[in-house]
Short mmCIF file of C-alpha atoms in Angstrom, two decimals:
data_model
loop_
_atom_site.label_atom_id
_atom_site.label_comp_id
_atom_site.label_asym_id
_atom_site.label_seq_id
_atom_site.Cartn_x
_atom_site.Cartn_y
_atom_site.Cartn_z
CA UNK M 279 0.00 0.00 0.00
CA UNK M 280 1.46 3.41 -0.95
CA UNK M 281 2.75 5.26 2.11
CA UNK M 282 2.93 2.18 4.31
CA UNK M 283 6.17 1.72 6.23
CA UNK M 284 7.40 -1.67 7.35
CA UNK M 285 10.46 -2.83 9.25
CA UNK M 286 12.95 -5.08 7.44
CA UNK M 287 10.81 -5.18 4.32
CA UNK M 288 11.68 -7.38 1.41
CA UNK M 289 14.36 -6.06 -0.90
CA UNK M 290 12.63 -4.70 -4.01
CA UNK M 291 13.98 -5.64 -7.40
CA UNK M 292 13.33 -2.83 -9.85
CA UNK M 293 13.99 0.89 -9.78
CA UNK M 294 13.86 1.26 -6.02
CA UNK M 295 16.20 2.51 -3.36
CA UNK M 296 16.81 1.72 0.28
CA UNK M 297 18.61 4.19 2.52
CA UNK M 298 19.56 4.65 6.17
CA UNK M 299 21.54 7.03 8.32
CA UNK M 300 23.31 6.89 11.66
CA UNK M 301 24.69 9.86 13.57
CA UNK M 302 26.67 9.19 16.72
CA UNK M 303 28.95 11.04 19.08
CA UNK M 304 31.22 10.07 21.95
CA UNK M 305 29.17 8.30 24.60
CA UNK M 306 26.18 7.71 22.31
CA UNK M 307 25.33 4.94 19.88
CA UNK M 308 22.19 5.09 17.78
CA UNK M 309 20.62 1.89 16.47
CA UNK M 310 19.08 2.15 13.01
CA UNK M 311 16.80 -0.36 11.32
CA UNK M 312 16.26 -0.10 7.57
CA UNK M 313 12.86 -0.57 5.99
CA UNK M 314 12.06 -0.92 2.34
CA UNK M 315 8.86 -1.25 0.35
CA UNK M 316 8.19 -1.99 -3.33
CA UNK M 317 6.68 0.34 -5.88
CA UNK M 318 9.49 2.81 -6.52
CA UNK M 319 9.32 4.33 -3.05
CA UNK M 320 11.91 4.96 -0.38
CA UNK M 321 11.22 3.73 3.15
CA UNK M 322 13.22 4.72 6.23
CA UNK M 323 12.93 4.00 9.92
CA UNK M 324 15.24 5.41 12.55
CA UNK M 325 15.20 4.24 16.17
CA UNK M 326 17.07 6.31 18.75
CA UNK M 327 16.58 5.50 22.42
CA UNK M 328 12.85 5.37 23.11
CA UNK M 329 11.91 7.65 20.23
CA UNK M 330 10.98 6.18 16.85
CA UNK M 331 10.69 7.93 13.52
CA UNK M 332 9.28 6.45 10.32
CA UNK M 333 9.39 8.23 7.00
CA UNK M 334 7.90 7.49 3.60
CA UNK M 335 9.07 9.37 0.52
CA UNK M 336 7.22 9.41 -2.80
CA UNK M 337 8.52 8.11 -6.13
CA UNK M 338 11.88 9.47 -7.16
CA UNK M 339 12.48 11.08 -10.52
CA UNK M 340 13.89 8.54 -12.96
CA UNK M 341 17.60 9.15 -13.52
CA UNK M 342 18.63 10.51 -16.88
CA UNK M 343 20.09 7.72 -19.08
CA UNK M 344 23.85 8.24 -19.23
CA UNK M 345 26.96 6.17 -19.76
CA UNK M 346 28.03 3.67 -17.14
CA UNK M 347 31.04 4.43 -14.98
CA UNK M 348 33.53 2.92 -12.59
CA UNK M 349 33.36 2.77 -8.80
CA UNK M 350 35.80 5.68 -8.69
CA UNK M 351 33.51 7.71 -10.97
CA UNK M 352 30.45 7.02 -8.81
CA UNK M 353 32.28 7.84 -5.58
CA UNK M 354 33.69 11.04 -7.07
CA UNK M 355 30.23 12.08 -8.30
CA UNK M 356 28.64 11.53 -4.90
CA UNK M 357 31.34 13.58 -3.18
CA UNK M 358 31.12 16.35 -5.78
CA UNK M 359 27.33 16.60 -5.47
CA UNK M 360 27.47 16.69 -1.68
CA UNK M 361 30.05 19.45 -1.70
CA UNK M 362 28.32 21.47 -4.42
CA UNK M 363 25.13 21.48 -2.35
CA UNK M 364 27.07 22.35 0.80
CA UNK M 365 28.68 25.34 -0.90
CA UNK M 366 25.29 26.54 -2.12
CA UNK M 367 24.25 26.62 1.54
CA UNK M 368 27.33 28.52 2.65
CA UNK M 369 29.01 25.44 4.14
CA UNK M 370 32.60 24.34 3.64
CA UNK M 371 33.17 21.27 1.42
CA UNK M 372 33.86 18.03 3.26
CA UNK M 373 37.46 16.90 2.84
CA UNK M 374 38.44 13.47 1.62
CA UNK M 375 40.31 11.32 4.14
CA UNK M 376 41.97 8.11 2.97
CA UNK M 377 41.18 5.96 6.00
CA UNK M 378 37.52 7.00 5.90
CA UNK M 379 37.43 6.27 2.16
CA UNK M 380 38.74 2.76 2.78
CA UNK M 381 36.23 2.20 5.59
CA UNK M 382 33.32 3.38 3.45
CA UNK M 383 34.47 1.09 0.65
CA UNK M 384 34.61 -1.85 3.04
CA UNK M 385 31.15 -0.98 4.35
CA UNK M 386 29.69 -0.89 0.83
CA UNK M 387 31.41 -4.18 -0.06
CA UNK M 388 30.01 -5.87 3.06
CA UNK M 389 26.46 -4.77 2.30
CA UNK M 390 26.78 -5.80 -1.35
CA UNK M 391 28.11 -9.24 -0.43
CA UNK M 392 25.36 -9.90 2.13
CA UNK M 393 22.55 -8.11 0.32
CA UNK M 394 21.56 -6.44 3.60
CA UNK M 395 21.30 -2.68 4.07
CA UNK M 396 22.47 -2.30 7.65
CA UNK M 397 24.67 -0.07 9.75
CA UNK M 398 27.42 -1.69 11.84
CA UNK M 399 26.53 -2.31 15.46
CA UNK M 400 29.29 0.10 16.50
CA UNK M 401 30.57 2.48 13.83
CA UNK M 402 32.66 4.32 16.41
CA UNK M 403 34.39 1.03 17.29
CA UNK M 404 35.33 0.59 13.63
CA UNK M 405 36.73 4.11 13.53
CA UNK M 406 38.74 3.53 16.70
CA UNK M 407 40.07 0.20 15.41
CA UNK M 408 41.38 1.93 12.29
CA UNK M 409 43.00 4.76 14.21
CA UNK M 410 40.55 7.39 12.98
CA UNK M 411 40.20 10.20 15.53
CA UNK M 412 36.68 11.65 15.84
CA UNK M 413 34.45 13.86 17.95
CA UNK M 414 31.26 13.06 16.05
CA UNK M 415 30.54 10.41 13.43
CA UNK M 416 27.72 9.39 11.14
CA UNK M 417 26.91 7.28 8.12
CA UNK M 418 24.41 7.37 5.29
CA UNK M 419 23.88 4.19 3.29
CA UNK M 420 21.78 3.21 0.31
CA UNK M 421 21.23 0.63 -2.39
CA UNK M 422 19.63 0.97 -5.79
CA UNK M 423 18.66 -1.30 -8.66
CA UNK M 424 19.10 1.42 -11.25
CA UNK M 425 21.90 0.49 -13.72
CA UNK M 426 25.46 0.64 -12.47
CA UNK M 427 27.16 3.94 -13.18
CA UNK M 428 25.81 7.45 -13.25
CA UNK M 429 22.17 6.34 -13.07
CA UNK M 430 22.86 4.45 -9.85
CA UNK M 431 24.81 7.39 -8.44
CA UNK M 432 22.04 9.85 -9.26
CA UNK M 433 19.28 7.68 -7.80
CA UNK M 434 21.21 7.14 -4.56
CA UNK M 435 21.95 10.83 -4.18
CA UNK M 436 18.34 11.79 -4.84
CA UNK M 437 17.20 9.35 -2.17
CA UNK M 438 19.46 10.98 0.42
CA UNK M 439 18.43 14.44 -0.70
CA UNK M 440 14.73 13.53 -0.38
CA UNK M 441 15.14 12.46 3.26
CA UNK M 442 15.53 15.30 5.80
CA UNK M 443 17.35 13.01 8.27
CA UNK M 444 19.96 11.94 5.74
CA UNK M 445 20.22 15.40 4.24
CA UNK M 446 20.85 16.97 7.64
CA UNK M 447 23.86 14.68 8.09
CA UNK M 448 25.31 15.49 4.67
CA UNK M 449 24.68 19.22 5.20
CA UNK M 450 25.93 19.18 8.82
CA UNK M 451 27.79 22.23 10.11
CA UNK M 452 29.98 19.99 12.29
CA UNK M 453 31.32 17.21 10.07
CA UNK M 454 34.51 18.09 8.22
CA UNK M 455 35.69 14.78 6.68
CA UNK M 456 34.09 12.02 4.65
CA UNK M 457 34.77 8.73 2.95
CA UNK M 458 32.66 7.42 0.06
CA UNK M 459 32.38 3.78 -0.98
CA UNK M 460 30.30 1.93 -3.57
CA UNK M 461 30.08 -1.75 -4.47
CA UNK M 462 28.17 -3.86 -6.99
CA UNK M 463 26.15 -6.99 -6.24
CA UNK M 464 26.34 -9.01 -9.44
CA UNK M 465 23.62 -11.54 -8.53
CA UNK M 466 20.84 -8.96 -8.79
CA UNK M 467 22.56 -5.98 -10.41
CA UNK M 468 22.29 -3.66 -7.42
CA UNK M 469 24.63 -0.87 -6.33
CA UNK M 470 25.39 -0.28 -2.65
CA UNK M 471 26.82 2.89 -1.17
CA UNK M 472 28.13 4.24 2.11
CA UNK M 473 29.28 7.71 3.11
CA UNK M 474 31.04 7.80 6.48
CA UNK M 475 31.37 11.24 8.05
CA UNK M 476 33.39 12.51 10.98
CA UNK M 477 34.05 15.68 12.87
CA UNK M 478 37.78 15.34 13.46
CA UNK M 479 40.93 17.27 14.16
CA UNK M 480 42.57 18.91 11.15
CA UNK M 481 44.47 16.26 9.19
CA UNK M 482 44.61 18.18 5.90
CA UNK M 483 47.89 19.60 4.62
CA UNK M 484 48.16 23.36 4.10
CA UNK M 485 49.31 24.69 0.74
CA UNK M 486 52.11 26.95 -0.47
CA UNK M 487 53.02 28.52 -3.80
CA UNK M 488 55.98 30.52 -5.06
CA UNK M 489 54.87 33.91 -6.41
CA UNK M 490 57.88 35.87 -7.64
CA UNK M 491 61.64 36.19 -7.92
CA UNK M 492 63.70 39.27 -8.76
CA UNK M 493 67.32 40.39 -8.84
CA UNK M 494 69.10 43.62 -8.03
CA UNK M 495 72.76 43.25 -8.87
CA UNK M 496 73.92 40.19 -6.97
CA UNK M 497 71.00 40.25 -4.50
CA UNK M 498 67.98 38.02 -5.22
CA UNK M 499 64.54 38.14 -3.63
CA UNK M 500 62.00 35.31 -3.58
CA UNK M 501 58.37 35.60 -2.49
CA UNK M 502 55.68 33.03 -1.81
CA UNK M 503 52.25 32.60 -0.30
CA UNK M 504 50.30 29.90 1.47
CA UNK M 505 47.38 29.09 3.74
CA UNK M 506 45.75 26.29 5.65
CA UNK M 507 42.87 24.62 3.82
CA UNK M 508 39.60 25.63 5.43
CA UNK M 509 37.48 22.96 7.10
CA UNK M 510 33.90 23.22 8.30
CA UNK M 511 35.28 22.89 11.83
CA UNK M 512 38.70 22.57 13.52
CA UNK M 513 40.82 24.34 10.87
CA UNK M 514 44.24 24.43 12.52
CA UNK M 515 45.57 27.54 10.77
CA UNK M 516 48.85 28.21 9.00
CA UNK M 517 51.88 28.26 11.30
CA UNK M 518 55.09 28.69 9.29
CA UNK M 519 57.30 27.72 6.33
CA UNK M 520 60.51 25.84 5.61
CA UNK M 521 62.78 27.09 2.82
CA UNK M 522 65.25 25.22 0.61
CA UNK M 523 67.84 26.58 -1.83
CA UNK M 524 69.64 24.91 -4.70
CA UNK M 525 72.50 26.28 -6.79
CA UNK M 526 72.90 25.02 -10.36
CA UNK M 527 72.61 21.20 -10.35
CA UNK M 528 73.59 20.77 -6.72
CA UNK M 529 71.51 19.32 -3.92
CA UNK M 530 68.65 21.05 -2.15
CA UNK M 531 69.76 22.63 1.12
CA UNK M 532 67.45 23.79 3.91
CA UNK M 533 68.29 27.41 4.71
CA UNK M 534 65.31 28.40 6.89
CA UNK M 535 62.94 26.42 9.11
CA UNK M 536 59.76 27.52 10.82
CA UNK M 537 59.72 31.09 9.49
CA UNK M 538 56.55 33.15 9.14
CA UNK M 539 57.90 35.57 6.52
CA UNK M 540 56.77 35.22 2.91
CA UNK M 541 59.75 37.03 1.36
CA UNK M 542 63.45 36.22 1.55
CA UNK M 543 66.36 38.21 0.13
CA UNK M 544 69.68 36.45 -0.39
CA UNK M 545 72.50 38.96 -0.48
CA UNK M 546 75.78 38.95 -2.40
CA UNK M 547 75.22 35.84 -4.47
CA UNK M 548 78.16 34.52 -6.44
CA UNK M 549 78.00 35.43 -10.13
CA UNK M 550 77.60 32.91 -12.94
CA UNK M 551 75.10 30.64 -11.20
CA UNK M 552 71.40 29.73 -11.27
CA UNK M 553 69.67 29.92 -7.88
CA UNK M 554 66.50 27.94 -7.20
CA UNK M 555 64.23 28.20 -4.20
CA UNK M 556 61.20 26.30 -2.91
CA UNK M 557 59.14 26.31 0.29
CA UNK M 558 56.66 24.15 2.16
CA UNK M 559 53.97 25.16 4.65
CA UNK M 560 53.09 23.81 8.09
CA UNK M 561 49.90 24.22 10.12
CA UNK M 562 49.39 24.25 13.89
CA UNK M 563 48.49 20.56 13.90
CA UNK M 564 51.84 19.69 12.32
CA UNK M 565 50.43 18.89 8.87
CA UNK M 566 53.00 19.79 6.22
CA UNK M 567 52.51 20.54 2.54
CA UNK M 568 54.68 19.21 -0.23
CA UNK M 569 57.47 21.36 -1.57
CA UNK M 570 56.36 24.01 -4.02
CA UNK M 571 57.42 24.12 -7.64
CA UNK M 572 60.75 25.95 -7.63
CA UNK M 573 61.42 29.43 -8.90
CA UNK M 574 64.87 30.13 -10.32
CA UNK M 575 66.97 33.09 -11.39
CA UNK M 576 70.34 33.59 -13.08
CA UNK M 577 72.93 35.87 -11.55
CA UNK M 578 75.19 36.80 -14.48
#
């Protein structure tokens, strides 16, 4: 019956989507039971403590027929859509974190292999076991029988977007990192997805870039810029730079460490040589960028 919500409903076979979410923070675990019903409708049920919430969402718009893609394509699309919608709402994009990406991939693979849309009994335990620091965590999951590729990605994303509970997690003003995973269940042609989210300490490298180099006689001046990459929460902030110099084809030599200046003049350089300089940035959490592309100048 349209609009009816049932617990642990039978997995539908055609053009339907199942989806769940789980937010949790230190000292709190929330149990979530998924419910699904046939007829092109999304069914959700969330149980938290003694309060229960059931939600029925009407038929989703059929995805536009497009070319199939790879798991990487689907994951990248889901992340891009989430962040585009966050930016439209004045939120900071969620940053990719490798360990979360691997966890989300494992979660999607587990659900695809079992054919069961279900959150782990203790997501925070899985994060702790993998050495992932967190203050708050959550997960949105889904499966779809739309064709593998962009159609599956679009149908999954629309299901999350149509559910206020899921959407509030993806548009949270506290989460700052995510991992996205998708997997394919060959036996019935379904696609399974997980997005794991955390509010965590800053683990993103800052950036630096060389901006100019000039010469006055045998004195040369290099300039650069840099910043810490902004997170929704817990941005550490740029702390300082390290500087390396290279003459001709020699080795790189560190000539400054932990400086806050963004300009350096090297006086009385020997004539007949090429001088090259590069920098890297460091934030207050100790995250360090890669070395910049060098700038060079000839002192005739």
